[in-house]
Amino acid sequence: MKRILIFSLILLFINCSINRMIIRTINDIITYEVKALYEERDPILAENAIASNLKILEGLIKSDPENEKLLLIASEGFFNYSLGFIEEKDKDRAKEFYRRGRDYAMRILFEKKGVKSKLKSNIGEFEKYINSLNKRYLPAIFWAANNWSGIINLNRNSPENLINVPRVQIMMNKVIEIDETFYYGGAHLFFGIFYGSKPEILGGNPEKSKAHFLKAIDITGGKFLLSKVYYARYYAVMTQNKKLFQDTLKDVVNTPEDILPEQILANVLAKKRAEELLSKAVSYTHLTLPTN
């Protein structure tokens, strides 16, 4: 009986190991699949494909829960899926997807290292821990912070969520410290929106907003069109600069989506958003736009 038990445990171990080996051999396949999705021109096809791929990813993660590559792809995928397709239609679903995206990246930063309590620790301890991380953790920091900011943005009336804003700032500052060009200057884009999305009395700062937006735009030579869309949507609206608003969005509309081949889908969605913002602004004598 004892021998049977030992043999069964060995078989179980072998099967688990084989499963993980198989999953890790298809990491590159998944990477190419994601690349193909981001190069897709048809947003409807992309939306359907991303949704199904995210569920496949979650199944693979259950089989190999410490696979950092899968965790990062899932975190990035849930953020882009929520921002690009869900947030405008269903904020509750978007909150849930942002939460999943945040938690997958957080596994790399906290749970795997056995310091999950740092997430809820005082702000000083949290900052000290984040600042101790090296470049290897850059993608996890970025995608955790991006998803977390999505949750906060959709829960602006929740003190429990707003109290976490400084933590997201700490994480994005760390991204800039390690590599400000990461993901098309995404941390600068975050701060451009952060300082441009609220009145000065509540911490808004038009000068800082503009500086971060222009840095993000400069990093890609203006090829990542979402940076320009948000520059118009937040900084131009904040400063009520109608000419900047219109000129920037018209530039986006007139720019070919394949100017950045690896981000055709993002640019297609940016062009669509630019057209929507321009059509909204037409019905207003002044630039002031309704809150989204």
PDB file of C-alpha atoms in Angstrom:
ATOM      1  CA  MET A   1       0.000   0.000   0.000  1.00  0.00           C
ATOM      2  CA  LYS A   2       2.800   2.364   0.925  1.00  0.00           C
ATOM      3  CA  ARG A   3       4.533   1.642  -2.402  1.00  0.00           C
ATOM      4  CA  ILE A   4       1.306   2.344  -4.306  1.00  0.00           C
ATOM      5  CA  LEU A   5       0.900   5.653  -2.513  1.00  0.00           C
ATOM      6  CA  ILE A   6       4.480   6.690  -3.240  1.00  0.00           C
ATOM      7  CA  PHE A   7       4.092   5.640  -6.903  1.00  0.00           C
ATOM      8  CA  SER A   8       0.858   7.643  -7.187  1.00  0.00           C
ATOM      9  CA  LEU A   9       2.535  10.742  -5.751  1.00  0.00           C
ATOM     10  CA  ILE A  10       5.423  10.346  -8.182  1.00  0.00           C
ATOM     11  CA  LEU A  11       2.996  10.099 -11.102  1.00  0.00           C
ATOM     12  CA  LEU A  12       1.132  13.171  -9.875  1.00  0.00           C
ATOM     13  CA  PHE A  13       4.387  15.108  -9.598  1.00  0.00           C
ATOM     14  CA  ILE A  14       5.461  14.007 -13.079  1.00  0.00           C
ATOM     15  CA  ASN A  15       2.093  14.969 -14.578  1.00  0.00           C
ATOM     16  CA  CYS A  16       2.200  18.408 -12.932  1.00  0.00           C
ATOM     17  CA  SER A  17       5.752  18.918 -14.141  1.00  0.00           C
ATOM     18  CA  ILE A  18       4.837  17.861 -17.672  1.00  0.00           C
ATOM     19  CA  ASN A  19       1.855  20.218 -17.677  1.00  0.00           C
ATOM     20  CA  ARG A  20       4.056  23.119 -16.651  1.00  0.00           C
ATOM     21  CA  MET A  21       6.697  22.202 -19.222  1.00  0.00           C
ATOM     22  CA  ILE A  22       4.042  22.165 -21.934  1.00  0.00           C
ATOM     23  CA  ILE A  23       2.669  25.523 -20.835  1.00  0.00           C
ATOM     24  CA  ARG A  24       6.115  27.085 -20.811  1.00  0.00           C
ATOM     25  CA  THR A  25       6.867  25.797 -24.298  1.00  0.00           C
ATOM     26  CA  ILE A  26       3.820  27.659 -25.627  1.00  0.00           C
ATOM     27  CA  ASN A  27       4.822  30.973 -24.022  1.00  0.00           C
ATOM     28  CA  ASP A  28       6.373  32.093 -27.289  1.00  0.00           C
ATOM     29  CA  ILE A  29       3.251  31.076 -29.212  1.00  0.00           C
ATOM     30  CA  ILE A  30       1.113  33.204 -26.886  1.00  0.00           C
ATOM     31  CA  THR A  31       3.504  36.127 -27.323  1.00  0.00           C
ATOM     32  CA  TYR A  32       3.142  35.963 -31.110  1.00  0.00           C
ATOM     33  CA  GLU A  33      -0.621  35.668 -30.767  1.00  0.00           C
ATOM     34  CA  VAL A  34      -0.732  38.842 -28.668  1.00  0.00           C
ATOM     35  CA  LYS A  35       1.508  40.568 -31.212  1.00  0.00           C
ATOM     36  CA  ALA A  36      -0.909  39.628 -33.987  1.00  0.00           C
ATOM     37  CA  LEU A  37      -3.851  41.009 -31.999  1.00  0.00           C
ATOM     38  CA  TYR A  38      -2.155  44.368 -31.470  1.00  0.00           C
ATOM     39  CA  GLU A  39      -1.492  44.529 -35.220  1.00  0.00           C
ATOM     40  CA  GLU A  40      -5.178  43.891 -36.028  1.00  0.00           C
ATOM     41  CA  ARG A  41      -7.054  46.618 -37.950  1.00  0.00           C
ATOM     42  CA  ASP A  42     -10.579  45.377 -37.258  1.00  0.00           C
ATOM     43  CA  PRO A  43     -11.618  46.340 -33.694  1.00  0.00           C
ATOM     44  CA  ILE A  44     -14.629  43.972 -33.650  1.00  0.00           C
ATOM     45  CA  LEU A  45     -12.501  40.971 -34.544  1.00  0.00           C
ATOM     46  CA  ALA A  46      -9.900  42.083 -32.008  1.00  0.00           C
ATOM     47  CA  GLU A  47     -12.452  42.521 -29.211  1.00  0.00           C
ATOM     48  CA  ASN A  48     -13.844  39.020 -29.683  1.00  0.00           C
ATOM     49  CA  ALA A  49     -10.401  37.450 -29.960  1.00  0.00           C
ATOM     50  CA  ILE A  50      -9.001  39.219 -26.897  1.00  0.00           C
ATOM     51  CA  ALA A  51     -11.954  38.127 -24.745  1.00  0.00           C
ATOM     52  CA  SER A  52     -11.523  34.453 -25.616  1.00  0.00           C
ATOM     53  CA  ASN A  53      -7.742  34.590 -25.297  1.00  0.00           C
ATOM     54  CA  LEU A  54      -7.994  36.095 -21.823  1.00  0.00           C
ATOM     55  CA  LYS A  55     -10.014  33.106 -20.636  1.00  0.00           C
ATOM     56  CA  ILE A  56      -7.473  30.728 -22.138  1.00  0.00           C
ATOM     57  CA  LEU A  57      -4.737  32.658 -20.344  1.00  0.00           C
ATOM     58  CA  GLU A  58      -6.565  32.345 -17.033  1.00  0.00           C
ATOM     59  CA  GLY A  59      -6.819  28.590 -17.537  1.00  0.00           C
ATOM     60  CA  LEU A  60      -3.091  28.343 -18.253  1.00  0.00           C
ATOM     61  CA  ILE A  61      -2.315  30.425 -15.159  1.00  0.00           C
ATOM     62  CA  LYS A  62      -4.304  27.979 -13.030  1.00  0.00           C
ATOM     63  CA  SER A  63      -2.018  25.225 -14.291  1.00  0.00           C
ATOM     64  CA  ASP A  64       1.150  27.275 -13.785  1.00  0.00           C
ATOM     65  CA  PRO A  65       0.338  30.016 -11.249  1.00  0.00           C
ATOM     66  CA  GLU A  66       3.906  31.297 -10.930  1.00  0.00           C
ATOM     67  CA  ASN A  67       4.521  31.759 -14.656  1.00  0.00           C
ATOM     68  CA  GLU A  68       5.486  35.442 -14.765  1.00  0.00           C
ATOM     69  CA  LYS A  69       5.173  35.714 -18.518  1.00  0.00           C
ATOM     70  CA  LEU A  70       1.561  34.523 -18.428  1.00  0.00           C
ATOM     71  CA  LEU A  71       0.766  36.793 -15.474  1.00  0.00           C
ATOM     72  CA  LEU A  72       2.126  39.840 -17.292  1.00  0.00           C
ATOM     73  CA  ILE A  73       0.333  39.046 -20.552  1.00  0.00           C
ATOM     74  CA  ALA A  74      -2.919  38.634 -18.624  1.00  0.00           C
ATOM     75  CA  SER A  75      -2.401  41.886 -16.714  1.00  0.00           C
ATOM     76  CA  GLU A  76      -1.656  43.839 -19.885  1.00  0.00           C
ATOM     77  CA  GLY A  77      -4.502  42.112 -21.705  1.00  0.00           C
ATOM     78  CA  PHE A  78      -7.154  42.917 -19.118  1.00  0.00           C
ATOM     79  CA  PHE A  79      -6.048  46.561 -19.006  1.00  0.00           C
ATOM     80  CA  ASN A  80      -6.135  47.038 -22.773  1.00  0.00           C
ATOM     81  CA  TYR A  81      -9.387  45.106 -23.131  1.00  0.00           C
ATOM     82  CA  SER A  82     -11.095  47.200 -20.437  1.00  0.00           C
ATOM     83  CA  LEU A  83      -9.773  50.531 -21.689  1.00  0.00           C
ATOM     84  CA  GLY A  84     -10.283  49.839 -25.363  1.00  0.00           C
ATOM     85  CA  PHE A  85     -13.620  48.053 -25.399  1.00  0.00           C
ATOM     86  CA  ILE A  86     -15.432  47.792 -22.065  1.00  0.00           C
ATOM     87  CA  GLU A  87     -15.085  50.988 -20.025  1.00  0.00           C
ATOM     88  CA  GLU A  88     -17.335  53.102 -22.258  1.00  0.00           C
ATOM     89  CA  LYS A  89     -20.064  50.442 -22.336  1.00  0.00           C
ATOM     90  CA  ASP A  90     -20.070  48.826 -18.897  1.00  0.00           C
ATOM     91  CA  LYS A  91     -18.132  50.399 -16.049  1.00  0.00           C
ATOM     92  CA  ASP A  92     -18.894  47.582 -13.588  1.00  0.00           C
ATOM     93  CA  ARG A  93     -17.389  44.968 -15.905  1.00  0.00           C
ATOM     94  CA  ALA A  94     -14.426  47.243 -16.553  1.00  0.00           C
ATOM     95  CA  LYS A  95     -13.791  47.552 -12.800  1.00  0.00           C
ATOM     96  CA  GLU A  96     -13.731  43.760 -12.484  1.00  0.00           C
ATOM     97  CA  PHE A  97     -11.342  43.343 -15.416  1.00  0.00           C
ATOM     98  CA  TYR A  98      -9.034  46.069 -14.101  1.00  0.00           C
ATOM     99  CA  ARG A  99      -9.062  44.279 -10.745  1.00  0.00           C
ATOM    100  CA  ARG A 100      -8.035  41.006 -12.353  1.00  0.00           C
ATOM    101  CA  GLY A 101      -5.307  42.746 -14.315  1.00  0.00           C
ATOM    102  CA  ARG A 102      -3.968  44.439 -11.201  1.00  0.00           C
ATOM    103  CA  ASP A 103      -4.008  41.258  -9.137  1.00  0.00           C
ATOM    104  CA  TYR A 104      -2.139  39.208 -11.751  1.00  0.00           C
ATOM    105  CA  ALA A 105       0.711  41.727 -11.801  1.00  0.00           C
ATOM    106  CA  MET A 106       0.607  42.038  -8.011  1.00  0.00           C
ATOM    107  CA  ARG A 107       1.301  38.323  -7.712  1.00  0.00           C
ATOM    108  CA  ILE A 108       4.741  38.991  -9.148  1.00  0.00           C
ATOM    109  CA  LEU A 109       5.375  42.008  -6.926  1.00  0.00           C
ATOM    110  CA  PHE A 110       3.982  40.756  -3.622  1.00  0.00           C
ATOM    111  CA  GLU A 111       2.490  37.303  -3.246  1.00  0.00           C
ATOM    112  CA  LYS A 112       5.345  35.401  -4.835  1.00  0.00           C
ATOM    113  CA  LYS A 113       7.834  37.228  -2.617  1.00  0.00           C
ATOM    114  CA  GLY A 114       5.815  36.515   0.517  1.00  0.00           C
ATOM    115  CA  VAL A 115       5.253  40.171   1.382  1.00  0.00           C
ATOM    116  CA  LYS A 116       1.618  40.614   0.396  1.00  0.00           C
ATOM    117  CA  SER A 117       1.058  42.595   3.592  1.00  0.00           C
ATOM    118  CA  LYS A 118       3.100  45.440   2.064  1.00  0.00           C
ATOM    119  CA  LEU A 119       0.136  46.160  -0.195  1.00  0.00           C
ATOM    120  CA  LYS A 120      -1.885  47.294   2.813  1.00  0.00           C
ATOM    121  CA  SER A 121       0.995  48.622   4.862  1.00  0.00           C
ATOM    122  CA  ASN A 122       1.501  52.300   5.602  1.00  0.00           C
ATOM    123  CA  ILE A 123       2.492  54.457   2.670  1.00  0.00           C
ATOM    124  CA  GLY A 124       6.090  54.815   3.841  1.00  0.00           C
ATOM    125  CA  GLU A 125       6.628  51.058   3.972  1.00  0.00           C
ATOM    126  CA  PHE A 126       4.919  50.634   0.615  1.00  0.00           C
ATOM    127  CA  GLU A 127       7.164  53.258  -1.001  1.00  0.00           C
ATOM    128  CA  LYS A 128      10.273  51.762   0.538  1.00  0.00           C
ATOM    129  CA  TYR A 129       9.375  48.337  -0.818  1.00  0.00           C
ATOM    130  CA  ILE A 130       8.537  49.538  -4.346  1.00  0.00           C
ATOM    131  CA  ASN A 131      11.750  51.562  -4.500  1.00  0.00           C
ATOM    132  CA  SER A 132      13.730  48.452  -3.539  1.00  0.00           C
ATOM    133  CA  LEU A 133      12.624  46.630  -6.694  1.00  0.00           C
ATOM    134  CA  ASN A 134      14.965  46.443  -9.672  1.00  0.00           C
ATOM    135  CA  LYS A 135      14.438  46.582 -13.443  1.00  0.00           C
ATOM    136  CA  ARG A 136      13.236  42.976 -13.606  1.00  0.00           C
ATOM    137  CA  TYR A 137      10.012  44.053 -11.922  1.00  0.00           C
ATOM    138  CA  LEU A 138       9.391  47.044 -14.200  1.00  0.00           C
ATOM    139  CA  PRO A 139       6.613  45.458 -16.337  1.00  0.00           C
ATOM    140  CA  ALA A 140       4.773  44.167 -13.256  1.00  0.00           C
ATOM    141  CA  ILE A 141       4.987  47.577 -11.552  1.00  0.00           C
ATOM    142  CA  PHE A 142       3.681  49.320 -14.668  1.00  0.00           C
ATOM    143  CA  TRP A 143       0.746  47.024 -15.390  1.00  0.00           C
ATOM    144  CA  ALA A 144      -0.273  46.738 -11.744  1.00  0.00           C
ATOM    145  CA  ALA A 145      -0.306  50.540 -11.473  1.00  0.00           C
ATOM    146  CA  ASN A 146      -2.154  50.992 -14.772  1.00  0.00           C
ATOM    147  CA  ASN A 147      -4.912  48.600 -13.793  1.00  0.00           C
ATOM    148  CA  TRP A 148      -5.085  50.075 -10.301  1.00  0.00           C
ATOM    149  CA  SER A 149      -5.524  53.557 -11.767  1.00  0.00           C
ATOM    150  CA  GLY A 150      -8.375  52.188 -13.879  1.00  0.00           C
ATOM    151  CA  ILE A 151     -10.143  50.910 -10.758  1.00  0.00           C
ATOM    152  CA  ILE A 152      -9.649  54.230  -8.969  1.00  0.00           C
ATOM    153  CA  ASN A 153     -10.844  56.258 -11.952  1.00  0.00           C
ATOM    154  CA  LEU A 154     -14.111  54.313 -12.038  1.00  0.00           C
ATOM    155  CA  ASN A 155     -14.585  54.612  -8.249  1.00  0.00           C
ATOM    156  CA  ARG A 156     -13.975  58.316  -7.707  1.00  0.00           C
ATOM    157  CA  ASN A 157     -16.680  58.526  -5.032  1.00  0.00           C
ATOM    158  CA  SER A 158     -15.068  55.786  -2.968  1.00  0.00           C
ATOM    159  CA  PRO A 159     -12.688  57.026  -0.228  1.00  0.00           C
ATOM    160  CA  GLU A 160     -11.334  53.475   0.061  1.00  0.00           C
ATOM    161  CA  ASN A 161     -10.135  53.648  -3.540  1.00  0.00           C
ATOM    162  CA  LEU A 162      -9.000  57.280  -3.543  1.00  0.00           C
ATOM    163  CA  ILE A 163      -6.708  56.588  -0.605  1.00  0.00           C
ATOM    164  CA  ASN A 164      -4.675  54.365  -2.939  1.00  0.00           C
ATOM    165  CA  VAL A 165      -3.864  57.170  -5.403  1.00  0.00           C
ATOM    166  CA  PRO A 166      -0.471  57.883  -3.745  1.00  0.00           C
ATOM    167  CA  ARG A 167       0.465  54.208  -4.136  1.00  0.00           C
ATOM    168  CA  VAL A 168      -0.177  54.338  -7.871  1.00  0.00           C
ATOM    169  CA  GLN A 169       1.884  57.546  -8.082  1.00  0.00           C
ATOM    170  CA  ILE A 170       4.756  55.849  -6.256  1.00  0.00           C
ATOM    171  CA  MET A 171       4.666  52.948  -8.705  1.00  0.00           C
ATOM    172  CA  MET A 172       4.552  55.160 -11.787  1.00  0.00           C
ATOM    173  CA  ASN A 173       7.397  57.299 -10.458  1.00  0.00           C
ATOM    174  CA  LYS A 174       9.399  54.099 -10.078  1.00  0.00           C
ATOM    175  CA  VAL A 175       8.671  53.233 -13.714  1.00  0.00           C
ATOM    176  CA  ILE A 176      10.007  56.628 -14.806  1.00  0.00           C
ATOM    177  CA  GLU A 177      13.078  56.159 -12.627  1.00  0.00           C
ATOM    178  CA  ILE A 178      13.875  52.768 -14.165  1.00  0.00           C
ATOM    179  CA  ASP A 179      12.916  53.486 -17.789  1.00  0.00           C
ATOM    180  CA  GLU A 180      10.712  56.427 -18.730  1.00  0.00           C
ATOM    181  CA  THR A 181      10.323  55.105 -22.293  1.00  0.00           C
ATOM    182  CA  PHE A 182       8.691  51.845 -21.178  1.00  0.00           C
ATOM    183  CA  TYR A 183       5.516  51.024 -23.123  1.00  0.00           C
ATOM    184  CA  TYR A 184       5.554  54.165 -25.265  1.00  0.00           C
ATOM    185  CA  GLY A 185       6.158  56.471 -22.307  1.00  0.00           C
ATOM    186  CA  GLY A 186       3.112  55.078 -20.523  1.00  0.00           C
ATOM    187  CA  ALA A 187       4.080  56.433 -17.087  1.00  0.00           C
ATOM    188  CA  HIS A 188       4.357  59.961 -18.513  1.00  0.00           C
ATOM    189  CA  LEU A 189       0.964  59.475 -20.125  1.00  0.00           C
ATOM    190  CA  PHE A 190      -0.443  58.491 -16.733  1.00  0.00           C
ATOM    191  CA  PHE A 191       0.886  61.653 -15.085  1.00  0.00           C
ATOM    192  CA  GLY A 192      -0.311  63.805 -17.977  1.00  0.00           C
ATOM    193  CA  ILE A 193      -3.832  62.535 -17.353  1.00  0.00           C
ATOM    194  CA  PHE A 194      -3.384  62.668 -13.566  1.00  0.00           C
ATOM    195  CA  TYR A 195      -2.449  66.356 -13.487  1.00  0.00           C
ATOM    196  CA  GLY A 196      -4.799  67.314 -16.313  1.00  0.00           C
ATOM    197  CA  SER A 197      -7.981  65.592 -15.161  1.00  0.00           C
ATOM    198  CA  LYS A 198      -8.829  67.660 -12.080  1.00  0.00           C
ATOM    199  CA  PRO A 199      -9.028  71.312 -11.034  1.00  0.00           C
ATOM    200  CA  GLU A 200      -5.900  72.956  -9.650  1.00  0.00           C
ATOM    201  CA  ILE A 201      -7.558  73.275  -6.229  1.00  0.00           C
ATOM    202  CA  LEU A 202      -7.694  69.455  -6.095  1.00  0.00           C
ATOM    203  CA  GLY A 203      -4.125  68.898  -7.232  1.00  0.00           C
ATOM    204  CA  GLY A 204      -4.394  69.508 -10.958  1.00  0.00           C
ATOM    205  CA  ASN A 205      -1.407  71.163 -12.565  1.00  0.00           C
ATOM    206  CA  PRO A 206      -1.540  72.271 -16.220  1.00  0.00           C
ATOM    207  CA  GLU A 207       2.220  72.802 -16.502  1.00  0.00           C
ATOM    208  CA  LYS A 208       3.038  69.331 -15.199  1.00  0.00           C
ATOM    209  CA  SER A 209       0.278  67.812 -17.310  1.00  0.00           C
ATOM    210  CA  LYS A 210       1.633  69.405 -20.473  1.00  0.00           C
ATOM    211  CA  ALA A 211       5.235  68.433 -19.691  1.00  0.00           C
ATOM    212  CA  HIS A 212       4.334  64.763 -19.172  1.00  0.00           C
ATOM    213  CA  PHE A 213       2.114  64.605 -22.252  1.00  0.00           C
ATOM    214  CA  LEU A 214       4.766  66.176 -24.466  1.00  0.00           C
ATOM    215  CA  LYS A 215       7.368  63.772 -23.102  1.00  0.00           C
ATOM    216  CA  ALA A 216       5.139  60.780 -23.848  1.00  0.00           C
ATOM    217  CA  ILE A 217       4.466  62.083 -27.370  1.00  0.00           C
ATOM    218  CA  ASP A 218       8.172  62.774 -27.943  1.00  0.00           C
ATOM    219  CA  ILE A 219       9.203  59.271 -26.846  1.00  0.00           C
ATOM    220  CA  THR A 220       7.351  57.723 -29.813  1.00  0.00           C
ATOM    221  CA  GLY A 221       7.720  60.634 -32.199  1.00  0.00           C
ATOM    222  CA  GLY A 222       3.953  61.071 -31.991  1.00  0.00           C
ATOM    223  CA  LYS A 223       3.315  57.615 -33.436  1.00  0.00           C
ATOM    224  CA  PHE A 224       1.404  56.220 -30.445  1.00  0.00           C
ATOM    225  CA  LEU A 225      -1.769  58.181 -31.141  1.00  0.00           C
ATOM    226  CA  LEU A 226      -3.482  57.636 -27.796  1.00  0.00           C
ATOM    227  CA  SER A 227      -0.963  60.035 -26.235  1.00  0.00           C
ATOM    228  CA  LYS A 228      -2.220  62.824 -28.504  1.00  0.00           C
ATOM    229  CA  VAL A 229      -5.868  61.941 -27.905  1.00  0.00           C
ATOM    230  CA  TYR A 230      -5.403  62.231 -24.143  1.00  0.00           C
ATOM    231  CA  TYR A 231      -3.331  65.396 -24.558  1.00  0.00           C
ATOM    232  CA  ALA A 232      -6.322  66.992 -26.252  1.00  0.00           C
ATOM    233  CA  ARG A 233      -8.906  65.387 -23.978  1.00  0.00           C
ATOM    234  CA  TYR A 234      -7.273  66.465 -20.742  1.00  0.00           C
ATOM    235  CA  TYR A 235      -4.674  69.224 -21.133  1.00  0.00           C
ATOM    236  CA  ALA A 236      -6.414  71.155 -23.925  1.00  0.00           C
ATOM    237  CA  VAL A 237      -9.759  70.897 -22.134  1.00  0.00           C
ATOM    238  CA  MET A 238      -8.217  71.847 -18.789  1.00  0.00           C
ATOM    239  CA  THR A 239      -6.719  74.999 -20.314  1.00  0.00           C
ATOM    240  CA  GLN A 240      -9.748  75.556 -22.580  1.00  0.00           C
ATOM    241  CA  ASN A 241      -7.469  75.711 -25.616  1.00  0.00           C
ATOM    242  CA  LYS A 242      -9.936  75.013 -28.391  1.00  0.00           C
ATOM    243  CA  LYS A 243      -7.405  75.363 -31.215  1.00  0.00           C
ATOM    244  CA  LEU A 244      -4.993  72.894 -29.604  1.00  0.00           C
ATOM    245  CA  PHE A 245      -7.880  70.529 -28.960  1.00  0.00           C
ATOM    246  CA  GLN A 246      -9.096  70.560 -32.550  1.00  0.00           C
ATOM    247  CA  ASP A 247      -5.682  70.628 -34.234  1.00  0.00           C
ATOM    248  CA  THR A 248      -4.372  67.733 -32.141  1.00  0.00           C
ATOM    249  CA  LEU A 249      -7.413  65.533 -32.736  1.00  0.00           C
ATOM    250  CA  LYS A 250      -7.515  66.332 -36.462  1.00  0.00           C
ATOM    251  CA  ASP A 251      -3.863  65.343 -36.644  1.00  0.00           C
ATOM    252  CA  VAL A 252      -4.765  61.997 -35.058  1.00  0.00           C
ATOM    253  CA  VAL A 253      -7.647  61.435 -37.478  1.00  0.00           C
ATOM    254  CA  ASN A 254      -5.402  62.194 -40.465  1.00  0.00           C
ATOM    255  CA  THR A 255      -2.505  60.000 -39.335  1.00  0.00           C
ATOM    256  CA  PRO A 256      -2.336  56.479 -40.830  1.00  0.00           C
ATOM    257  CA  GLU A 257      -2.969  53.845 -38.157  1.00  0.00           C
ATOM    258  CA  ASP A 258       0.007  51.791 -39.364  1.00  0.00           C
ATOM    259  CA  ILE A 259       2.480  54.558 -38.526  1.00  0.00           C
ATOM    260  CA  LEU A 260       3.310  52.332 -35.536  1.00  0.00           C
ATOM    261  CA  PRO A 261       2.925  48.816 -37.016  1.00  0.00           C
ATOM    262  CA  GLU A 262       3.052  46.941 -33.710  1.00  0.00           C
ATOM    263  CA  GLN A 263       0.203  49.061 -32.294  1.00  0.00           C
ATOM    264  CA  ILE A 264      -2.231  49.320 -35.205  1.00  0.00           C
ATOM    265  CA  LEU A 265      -5.193  48.325 -33.025  1.00  0.00           C
ATOM    266  CA  ALA A 266      -4.416  51.010 -30.410  1.00  0.00           C
ATOM    267  CA  ASN A 267      -4.091  53.604 -33.153  1.00  0.00           C
ATOM    268  CA  VAL A 268      -7.363  52.524 -34.790  1.00  0.00           C
ATOM    269  CA  LEU A 269      -9.127  52.963 -31.447  1.00  0.00           C
ATOM    270  CA  ALA A 270      -7.359  56.303 -30.905  1.00  0.00           C
ATOM    271  CA  LYS A 271      -8.556  57.604 -34.267  1.00  0.00           C
ATOM    272  CA  LYS A 272     -12.102  56.508 -33.466  1.00  0.00           C
ATOM    273  CA  ARG A 273     -11.942  58.261 -30.087  1.00  0.00           C
ATOM    274  CA  ALA A 274     -10.573  61.419 -31.709  1.00  0.00           C
ATOM    275  CA  GLU A 275     -13.503  61.509 -34.136  1.00  0.00           C
ATOM    276  CA  GLU A 276     -15.962  61.089 -31.253  1.00  0.00           C
ATOM    277  CA  LEU A 277     -14.384  63.931 -29.269  1.00  0.00           C
ATOM    278  CA  LEU A 278     -14.390  66.237 -32.289  1.00  0.00           C
ATOM    279  CA  SER A 279     -18.058  65.505 -32.976  1.00  0.00           C
ATOM    280  CA  LYS A 280     -18.950  66.205 -29.346  1.00  0.00           C
ATOM    281  CA  ALA A 281     -17.113  69.514 -29.332  1.00  0.00           C
ATOM    282  CA  VAL A 282     -18.931  70.761 -32.451  1.00  0.00           C
ATOM    283  CA  SER A 283     -22.146  71.306 -30.493  1.00  0.00           C
ATOM    284  CA  TYR A 284     -20.447  73.532 -27.912  1.00  0.00           C
ATOM    285  CA  THR A 285     -19.637  77.212 -28.375  1.00  0.00           C
ATOM    286  CA  HIS A 286     -16.827  76.860 -25.853  1.00  0.00           C
ATOM    287  CA  LEU A 287     -14.535  73.905 -25.459  1.00  0.00           C
ATOM    288  CA  THR A 288     -15.991  72.604 -22.184  1.00  0.00           C
ATOM    289  CA  LEU A 289     -16.950  68.979 -22.725  1.00  0.00           C
ATOM    290  CA  PRO A 290     -19.286  66.769 -20.693  1.00  0.00           C
ATOM    291  CA  THR A 291     -17.580  64.483 -18.198  1.00  0.00           C
ATOM    292  CA  ASN A 292     -17.136  60.970 -19.563  1.00  0.00           C
TER     293      ASN A 292
END
